[in-house]
Protein backbone atom coordinates (compact mmCIF):
# COMPACT_ATOMS: atom_id res chain seq x y z
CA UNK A 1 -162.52 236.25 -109.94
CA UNK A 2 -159.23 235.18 -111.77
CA UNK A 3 -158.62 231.73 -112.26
CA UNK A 4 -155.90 230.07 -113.37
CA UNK A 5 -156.01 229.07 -117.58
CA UNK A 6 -155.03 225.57 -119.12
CA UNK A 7 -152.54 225.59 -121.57
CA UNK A 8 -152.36 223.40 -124.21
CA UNK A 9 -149.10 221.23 -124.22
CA UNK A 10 -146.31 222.74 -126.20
CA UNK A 11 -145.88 219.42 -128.71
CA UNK A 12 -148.30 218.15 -131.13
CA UNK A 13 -148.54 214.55 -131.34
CA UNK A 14 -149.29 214.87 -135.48
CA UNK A 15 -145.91 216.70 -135.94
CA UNK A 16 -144.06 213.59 -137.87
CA UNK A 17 -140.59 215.74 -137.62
CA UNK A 18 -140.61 215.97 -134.22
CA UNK A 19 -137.93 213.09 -132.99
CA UNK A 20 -138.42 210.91 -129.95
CA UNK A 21 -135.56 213.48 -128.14
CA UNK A 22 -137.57 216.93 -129.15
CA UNK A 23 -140.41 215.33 -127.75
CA UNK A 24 -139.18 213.87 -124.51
CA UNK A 25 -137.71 218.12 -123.83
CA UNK A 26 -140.87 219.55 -124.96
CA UNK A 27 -142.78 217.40 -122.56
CA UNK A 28 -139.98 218.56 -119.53
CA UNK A 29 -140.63 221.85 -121.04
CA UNK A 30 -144.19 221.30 -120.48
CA UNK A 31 -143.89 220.68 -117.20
CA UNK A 32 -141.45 223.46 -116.70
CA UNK A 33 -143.55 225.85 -118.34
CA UNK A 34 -147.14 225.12 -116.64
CA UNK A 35 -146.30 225.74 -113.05
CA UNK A 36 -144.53 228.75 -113.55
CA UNK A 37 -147.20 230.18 -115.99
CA UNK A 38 -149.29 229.35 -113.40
CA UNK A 39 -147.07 231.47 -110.46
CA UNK A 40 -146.78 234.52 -112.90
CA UNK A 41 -150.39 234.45 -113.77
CA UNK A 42 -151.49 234.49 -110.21
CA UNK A 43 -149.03 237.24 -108.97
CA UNK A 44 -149.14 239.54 -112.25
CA UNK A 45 -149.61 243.57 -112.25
CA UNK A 46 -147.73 246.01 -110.54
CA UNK A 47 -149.58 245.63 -107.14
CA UNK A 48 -149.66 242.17 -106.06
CA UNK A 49 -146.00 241.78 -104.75
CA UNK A 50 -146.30 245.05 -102.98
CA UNK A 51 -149.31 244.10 -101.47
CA UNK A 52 -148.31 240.91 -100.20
CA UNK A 53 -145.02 242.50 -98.70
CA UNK A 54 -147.31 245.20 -97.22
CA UNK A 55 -149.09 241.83 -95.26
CA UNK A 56 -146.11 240.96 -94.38
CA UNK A 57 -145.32 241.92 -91.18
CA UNK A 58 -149.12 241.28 -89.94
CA UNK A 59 -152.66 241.86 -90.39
CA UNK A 60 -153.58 245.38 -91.51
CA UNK A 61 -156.91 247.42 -92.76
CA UNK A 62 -157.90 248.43 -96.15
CA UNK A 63 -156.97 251.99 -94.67
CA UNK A 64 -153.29 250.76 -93.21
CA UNK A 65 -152.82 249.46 -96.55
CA UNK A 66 -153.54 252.73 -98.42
CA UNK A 67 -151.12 254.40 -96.49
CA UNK A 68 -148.42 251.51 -96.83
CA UNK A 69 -149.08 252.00 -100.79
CA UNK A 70 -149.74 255.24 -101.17
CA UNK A 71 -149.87 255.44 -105.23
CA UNK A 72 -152.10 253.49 -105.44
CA UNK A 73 -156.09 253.61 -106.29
CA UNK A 74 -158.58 252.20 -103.57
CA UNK A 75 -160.28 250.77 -106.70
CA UNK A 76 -157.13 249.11 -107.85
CA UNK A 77 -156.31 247.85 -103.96
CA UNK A 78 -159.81 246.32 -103.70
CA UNK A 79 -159.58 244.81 -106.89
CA UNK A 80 -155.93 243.14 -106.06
CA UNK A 81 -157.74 242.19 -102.92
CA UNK A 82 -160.19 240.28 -104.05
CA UNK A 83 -157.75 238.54 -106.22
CA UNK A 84 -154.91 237.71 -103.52
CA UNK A 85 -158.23 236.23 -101.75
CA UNK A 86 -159.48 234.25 -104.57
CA UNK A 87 -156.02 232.48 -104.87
CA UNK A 88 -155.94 231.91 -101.01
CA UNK A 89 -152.96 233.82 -100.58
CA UNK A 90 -154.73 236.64 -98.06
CA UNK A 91 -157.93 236.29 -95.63
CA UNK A 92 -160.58 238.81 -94.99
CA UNK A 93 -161.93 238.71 -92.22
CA UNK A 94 -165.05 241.28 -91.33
CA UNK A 95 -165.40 242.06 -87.70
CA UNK A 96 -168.33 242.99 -86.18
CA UNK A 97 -169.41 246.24 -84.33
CA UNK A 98 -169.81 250.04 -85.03
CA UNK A 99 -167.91 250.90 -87.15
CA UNK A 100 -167.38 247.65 -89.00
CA UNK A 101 -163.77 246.37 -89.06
CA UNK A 102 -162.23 244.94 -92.32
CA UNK A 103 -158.77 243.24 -91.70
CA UNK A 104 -156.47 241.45 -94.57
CA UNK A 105 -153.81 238.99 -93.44
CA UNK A 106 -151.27 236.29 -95.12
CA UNK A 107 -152.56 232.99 -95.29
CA UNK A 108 -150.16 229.77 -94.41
CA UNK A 109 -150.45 230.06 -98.54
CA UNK A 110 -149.69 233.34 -99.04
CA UNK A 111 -146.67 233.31 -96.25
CA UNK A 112 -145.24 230.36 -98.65
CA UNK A 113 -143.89 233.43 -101.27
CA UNK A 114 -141.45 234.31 -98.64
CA UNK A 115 -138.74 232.28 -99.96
CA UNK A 116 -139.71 233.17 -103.68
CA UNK A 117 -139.98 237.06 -103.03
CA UNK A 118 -136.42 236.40 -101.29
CA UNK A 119 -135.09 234.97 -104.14
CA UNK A 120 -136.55 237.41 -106.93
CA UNK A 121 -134.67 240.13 -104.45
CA UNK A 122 -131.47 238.37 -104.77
CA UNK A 123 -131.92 238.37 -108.74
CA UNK A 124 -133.36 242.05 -109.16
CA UNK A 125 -130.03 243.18 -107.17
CA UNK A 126 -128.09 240.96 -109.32
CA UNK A 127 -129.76 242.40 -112.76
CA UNK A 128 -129.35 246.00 -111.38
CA UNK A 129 -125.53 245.39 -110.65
CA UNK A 130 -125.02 244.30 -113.88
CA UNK A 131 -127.29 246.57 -116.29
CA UNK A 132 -125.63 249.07 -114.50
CA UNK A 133 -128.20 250.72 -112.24
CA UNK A 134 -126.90 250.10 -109.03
C-alpha cells in the first residue's frame, strides 16, 4: 500500500551562507511544506477526490460506485480503494451471505476533507473566473 515518504528538511546545516533569518524561514517552510506534501501525496491521481465525494452522501458498493464514476476502470477503482483504505479515509466492510456484500463508507477521517474539498471548490471557481473559463 502507499505510505506516506519523509522528506529531508529543505536547509542544510553545512551551508555557511545561509544567515540566521534564511534559516529560521526555511525551517517555517519546512513545516509548511511537510504537511501539505503529505495531504497531496495521500489524495493524488485523478480518482481520489471523486471517489471520496462519491462516499459522500453514504455507504455505497463497488457496483454503486462504478455507476457514480462511470469512466472509470474497475481496476483503477479497486486500486484507489485500497488506497483511500490504507490512509483510513474509507472502511470496507464485507458482509456475509449469498451473494457476498462489499460496502465502502467515509471514515470520521475521511469525512474530515469536507471542509478542505469545500475550500478547493471555492478556489477552482475562483481560478476558472479569472483564467477565463467560466
Amino acid at each position: 500500500m502507499s505510505t506516506i515518504p519523509k522528506y529531508s528538511p529543505v536547509v542544510e546545516d553545512s551551508n555557511p551562507q545561509l544567515t540566521p533569518v534564511a534559516s529560521e524561514a526555511a525551517a517555517v517552510l519546512g513545516e509548511i511544506l511537510q504537511p501539505v506534501t503529505d495531504a497531496l501525496y495521500v489524495l493524488q491521481g485523478k480518482w481520489k477526490l471523486p471517489i471520496l465525494l462519491a462516499l459522500a452522501p453514504g455507504t455505497k458498493r463497488f457496483g454503486e460506485l462504478t455507476k457514480a464514476l462511470p469512466t472509470i476502470t474497475d481496476r483503477m477503482l479497486s486500486k484507489e480503494l485500497k488506497e483511500l483504505e490504507a490512509n483510513l479515509l474509507i472502511t470496507r466492510s464485507v458482509i456475509e451471505g449469498v451473494p457476498v456484500k462489499v460496502e465502502y463508507a467515509l471514515t470520521d477521517h475521511g469525512i474530515s476533507l469536507h471542509d478542505v474539498i469545500i475550500e478547493l471548490q471555492k478556489w477552482g471557481l475562483r481560478h476558472r473566473k479569472k483564467v477565463g473559463l467560466q
